[in-house]
XYZ file of N, CA and C in Angstrom:
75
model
N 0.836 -1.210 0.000
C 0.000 0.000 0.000
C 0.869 1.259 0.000
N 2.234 1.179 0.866
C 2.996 2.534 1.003
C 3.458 2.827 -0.743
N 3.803 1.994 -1.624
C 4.529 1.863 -2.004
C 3.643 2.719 -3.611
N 2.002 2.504 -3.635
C 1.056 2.787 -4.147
C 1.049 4.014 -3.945
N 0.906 3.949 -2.582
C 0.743 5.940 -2.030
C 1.854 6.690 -2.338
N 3.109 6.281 -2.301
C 4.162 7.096 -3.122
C 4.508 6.994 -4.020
N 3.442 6.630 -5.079
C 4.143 6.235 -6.305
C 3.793 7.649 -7.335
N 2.869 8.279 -6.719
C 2.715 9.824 -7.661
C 4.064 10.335 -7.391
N 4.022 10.496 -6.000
C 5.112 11.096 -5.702
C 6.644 11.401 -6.188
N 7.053 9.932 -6.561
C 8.324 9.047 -7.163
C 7.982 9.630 -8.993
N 6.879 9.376 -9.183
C 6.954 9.520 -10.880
C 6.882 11.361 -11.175
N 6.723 11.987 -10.206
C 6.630 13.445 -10.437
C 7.989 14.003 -9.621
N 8.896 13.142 -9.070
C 10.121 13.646 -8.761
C 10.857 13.416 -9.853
N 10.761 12.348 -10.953
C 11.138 11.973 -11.743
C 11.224 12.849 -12.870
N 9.928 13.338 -13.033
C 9.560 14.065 -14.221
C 10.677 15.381 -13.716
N 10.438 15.969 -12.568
C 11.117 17.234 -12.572
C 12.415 16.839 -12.292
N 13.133 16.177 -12.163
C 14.672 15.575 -12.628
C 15.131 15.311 -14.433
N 13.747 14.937 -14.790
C 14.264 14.995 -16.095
C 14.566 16.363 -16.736
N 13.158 16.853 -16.308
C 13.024 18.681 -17.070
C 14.397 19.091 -16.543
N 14.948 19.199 -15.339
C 15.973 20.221 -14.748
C 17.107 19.680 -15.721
N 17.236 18.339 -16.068
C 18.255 17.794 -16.828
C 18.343 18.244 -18.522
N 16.954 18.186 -18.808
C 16.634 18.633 -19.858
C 16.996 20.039 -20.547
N 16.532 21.026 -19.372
C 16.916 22.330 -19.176
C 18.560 22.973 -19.367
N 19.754 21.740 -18.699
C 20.702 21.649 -18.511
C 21.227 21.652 -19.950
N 21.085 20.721 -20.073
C 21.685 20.263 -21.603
C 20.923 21.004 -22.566
């Protein structure tokens, strides 16, 4: 269940790691 409940969480830290990376390059 935890793992469900943080899973927005995990895929939208993700996304804004990509953009900042994205941004970078």
């Amino acid at each position: 269940r935890a793992l469900i409940f943080y899973m927005p969480f995990v895929f939208e830290t993700a996304g804004l790691l990509a953009a900042g990376a994205y941004q970078i390059t």
